[in-house]
Amino acid sequence: MDEIVLAAMRKWPNVPHCFGWLALDARGDWYLRDEAAQRAGPFPRVKGSRIEHDKLKAFIGRNYLADEAGHWFFQNGPQRVYVQLEVAPWIWRLDGPAGRPTITSHTGRPAQLRSPWLDDDGRVFLDTTLGFGLVHSQDMGLAAQAVEIGHWAPMPLHFDDAPARFGYRLDPQPSMSTPAPAHDRS
């Protein structure tokens, strides 16, 4: 977490959490969902405004964390902004040699493969040292090569089972059970 964020949390420790205003889609893009977007429909049917500003995306990425209950959030100074997820908390980008690609998150963090998964819709997910996520659609060629060569042997996955199996929530909601601020799980 950025030092400026930690300082703000110490200075204002009791700022209410924010829900419904930030989302992550299946391509690793962040979306702001103002009141009009929220009224127009649920994410991802109504996405909101895609964040284009590179420095803002980098700031969100550096301060993107999860609490103990699997609720992903962006720590925006003293305020925790919970993230609605289209499919998973991480979107993986692949690069490098055929069959043995390197894995990098949509936030630019490197990861090591633990296990590959294939869901009912033919999407490839990876459980990594950072956590669970979807392979970006543009990188499916490298994923397919890793499978064809025999370096990856994806296990079957029913997508509806993924959040419980890998410990994350697609749509965090305010409740009495929302845990107090926690340290980085990643």
Tab-separated table of C-alpha atoms in Angstrom, residues 23-185:
chain	number	residue	atom	x	y	z
A	23	ALA	CA	-15.850	-2.541	-10.707
A	24	LEU	CA	-13.358	-4.793	-12.516
A	25	ASP	CA	-14.391	-6.449	-15.780
A	26	ALA	CA	-13.170	-9.651	-17.451
A	27	ARG	CA	-10.567	-7.731	-19.469
A	28	GLY	CA	-8.919	-6.136	-16.435
A	29	ASP	CA	-10.489	-2.709	-16.927
A	30	TRP	CA	-11.635	-0.627	-13.959
A	31	TYR	CA	-15.038	1.088	-14.101
A	32	LEU	CA	-16.471	3.916	-12.037
A	33	ARG	CA	-20.155	3.327	-11.385
A	34	ASP	CA	-21.786	6.567	-10.363
A	35	GLU	CA	-25.363	6.750	-9.092
A	36	ALA	CA	-26.771	6.891	-12.645
A	37	ALA	CA	-24.886	3.723	-13.671
A	38	GLN	CA	-25.986	1.939	-10.512
A	39	ARG	CA	-29.642	2.899	-11.113
A	40	ALA	CA	-29.410	1.799	-14.776
A	41	GLY	CA	-28.600	-1.806	-13.865
A	42	PRO	CA	-26.201	-4.248	-12.260
A	43	PHE	CA	-22.575	-4.728	-13.211
A	44	PRO	CA	-21.496	-5.985	-15.733
A	45	ARG	CA	-24.719	-5.427	-17.717
A	46	VAL	CA	-24.228	-1.695	-17.076
A	47	LYS	CA	-20.527	-1.059	-16.630
A	48	GLY	CA	-20.294	2.671	-16.011
A	49	SER	CA	-17.303	4.807	-17.057
A	50	ARG	CA	-14.063	3.028	-17.899
A	51	ILE	CA	-11.069	4.509	-16.119
A	52	GLU	CA	-8.572	5.635	-18.753
A	53	HIS	CA	-6.068	7.651	-16.691
A	54	ASP	CA	-2.857	5.581	-16.405
A	55	LYS	CA	-1.715	7.085	-13.099
A	56	LEU	CA	-5.130	6.513	-11.512
A	57	LYS	CA	-5.148	2.893	-12.728
A	58	ALA	CA	-1.644	2.403	-11.288
A	59	PHE	CA	-2.726	3.950	-7.950
A	60	ILE	CA	-5.746	1.642	-7.778
A	61	GLY	CA	-3.545	-1.337	-8.662
A	62	ARG	CA	-0.983	-0.587	-5.944
A	63	ASN	CA	-3.732	-0.298	-3.335
A	64	TYR	CA	-5.894	-3.230	-4.485
A	65	LEU	CA	-6.319	-5.732	-1.648
A	66	ALA	CA	-8.671	-8.285	-0.116
A	67	ASP	CA	-10.015	-8.688	3.375
A	68	GLU	CA	-10.260	-11.996	5.240
A	69	ALA	CA	-13.752	-12.669	3.836
A	70	GLY	CA	-12.611	-12.443	0.197
A	71	HIS	CA	-14.041	-8.977	-0.449
A	72	TRP	CA	-11.684	-7.148	-2.829
A	73	PHE	CA	-11.268	-3.415	-2.422
A	74	PHE	CA	-9.245	-0.358	-3.366
A	75	GLN	CA	-7.912	1.506	-0.339
A	76	ASN	CA	-8.461	5.117	-1.435
A	77	GLY	CA	-6.769	7.080	1.318
A	78	PRO	CA	-8.814	6.451	4.452
A	79	GLN	CA	-11.774	5.001	2.543
A	80	ARG	CA	-12.125	1.370	1.514
A	81	VAL	CA	-13.876	1.153	-1.875
A	82	TYR	CA	-15.178	-2.376	-2.454
A	83	VAL	CA	-14.869	-3.737	-5.996
A	84	GLN	CA	-17.551	-5.581	-7.941
A	85	LEU	CA	-15.910	-8.356	-9.958
A	86	GLU	CA	-17.237	-9.615	-13.276
A	87	VAL	CA	-15.437	-12.976	-12.994
A	88	ALA	CA	-12.482	-12.984	-10.593
A	89	PRO	CA	-10.165	-10.708	-8.604
A	90	TRP	CA	-7.277	-11.069	-11.056
A	91	ILE	CA	-7.061	-10.887	-14.834
A	92	TRP	CA	-3.886	-12.577	-16.058
A	93	ARG	CA	-1.743	-11.387	-18.936
A	94	LEU	CA	0.593	-13.963	-20.464
A	95	ASP	CA	3.853	-13.330	-22.268
A	96	GLY	CA	7.024	-15.141	-23.196
A	97	PRO	CA	7.912	-18.473	-24.751
A	98	ALA	CA	5.286	-20.775	-26.191
A	99	GLY	CA	4.189	-23.334	-23.661
A	100	ARG	CA	5.789	-21.642	-20.644
A	101	PRO	CA	4.392	-18.117	-20.507
A	102	THR	CA	5.083	-15.647	-17.730
A	103	ILE	CA	2.028	-14.555	-15.764
A	104	THR	CA	1.349	-10.937	-14.803
A	105	SER	CA	-1.769	-9.498	-13.199
A	106	HIS	CA	-3.854	-6.666	-14.628
A	107	THR	CA	-2.162	-4.514	-11.937
A	108	GLY	CA	1.340	-5.431	-13.164
A	109	ARG	CA	2.227	-7.904	-10.396
A	110	PRO	CA	4.110	-11.084	-11.403
A	111	ALA	CA	2.698	-14.439	-10.315
A	112	GLN	CA	3.644	-18.110	-10.443
A	113	LEU	CA	1.197	-20.784	-11.571
A	114	ARG	CA	-0.201	-23.232	-9.027
A	115	SER	CA	-2.960	-24.785	-11.148
A	116	PRO	CA	-4.879	-24.101	-14.384
A	117	TRP	CA	-8.681	-24.471	-14.625
A	118	LEU	CA	-11.152	-24.629	-17.509
A	119	ASP	CA	-14.746	-23.534	-16.906
A	120	ASP	CA	-18.006	-24.571	-18.575
A	121	ASP	CA	-17.681	-21.741	-21.117
A	122	GLY	CA	-14.128	-22.688	-22.189
A	123	ARG	CA	-12.464	-19.861	-20.257
A	124	VAL	CA	-9.050	-20.541	-18.731
A	125	PHE	CA	-8.513	-19.538	-15.114
A	126	LEU	CA	-5.280	-19.762	-13.160
A	127	ASP	CA	-4.729	-20.227	-9.460
A	128	THR	CA	-1.408	-18.504	-8.754
A	129	THR	CA	0.778	-17.317	-5.923
A	130	LEU	CA	-1.278	-14.069	-5.947
A	131	GLY	CA	-4.637	-15.797	-6.117
A	132	PHE	CA	-7.270	-16.837	-8.630
A	133	GLY	CA	-8.030	-15.127	-11.931
A	134	LEU	CA	-9.034	-15.314	-15.564
A	135	VAL	CA	-6.603	-15.424	-18.486
A	136	HIS	CA	-7.178	-12.322	-20.617
A	137	SER	CA	-8.986	-13.113	-23.875
A	138	GLN	CA	-6.088	-11.732	-25.948
A	139	ASP	CA	-3.708	-14.234	-24.339
A	140	MET	CA	-5.683	-17.413	-24.956
A	141	GLY	CA	-3.278	-18.401	-27.742
A	142	LEU	CA	-0.392	-18.687	-25.264
A	143	ALA	CA	-2.633	-20.547	-22.812
A	144	ALA	CA	-3.667	-22.979	-25.576
A	145	GLN	CA	-0.012	-23.596	-26.455
A	146	ALA	CA	0.797	-24.392	-22.813
A	147	VAL	CA	-2.041	-26.937	-22.816
A	148	GLU	CA	-1.157	-28.446	-26.220
A	149	ILE	CA	2.509	-28.896	-25.256
A	150	GLY	CA	1.431	-30.540	-22.012
A	151	HIS	CA	2.815	-27.946	-19.566
A	152	TRP	CA	-0.682	-27.092	-18.353
A	153	ALA	CA	-3.411	-29.649	-17.685
A	154	PRO	CA	-6.503	-27.612	-16.779
A	155	MET	CA	-8.928	-29.116	-14.305
A	156	PRO	CA	-12.677	-28.730	-14.889
A	157	LEU	CA	-14.438	-25.913	-13.050
A	158	HIS	CA	-18.057	-24.887	-12.786
A	159	PHE	CA	-17.811	-21.092	-12.810
A	160	ASP	CA	-20.532	-20.731	-10.167
A	161	ASP	CA	-18.327	-22.747	-7.785
A	162	ALA	CA	-15.212	-20.583	-8.292
A	163	PRO	CA	-15.898	-17.814	-5.725
A	164	ALA	CA	-16.451	-20.258	-2.858
A	165	ARG	CA	-13.643	-22.589	-3.929
A	166	PHE	CA	-11.078	-19.780	-4.283
A	167	GLY	CA	-12.357	-17.500	-1.524
A	168	TYR	CA	-13.626	-14.332	-3.177
A	169	ARG	CA	-16.909	-12.434	-3.553
A	170	LEU	CA	-18.157	-11.107	-6.887
A	171	ASP	CA	-20.361	-8.380	-5.398
A	172	PRO	CA	-19.469	-7.262	-1.868
A	173	GLN	CA	-22.386	-5.713	-0.020
A	174	PRO	CA	-22.486	-3.680	3.186
A	175	SER	CA	-23.403	-5.784	6.181
A	176	MET	CA	-22.677	-6.236	9.834
A	177	SER	CA	-20.332	-9.080	8.872
A	178	THR	CA	-18.048	-6.881	6.752
A	179	PRO	CA	-14.731	-7.201	8.570
A	180	ALA	CA	-12.712	-4.298	9.916
A	181	PRO	CA	-9.712	-3.113	7.840
A	182	ALA	CA	-7.193	-5.868	7.185
A	183	HIS	CA	-3.710	-6.284	5.830
A	184	ASP	CA	-2.846	-7.170	2.240
A	185	ARG	CA	-3.656	-10.806	1.363
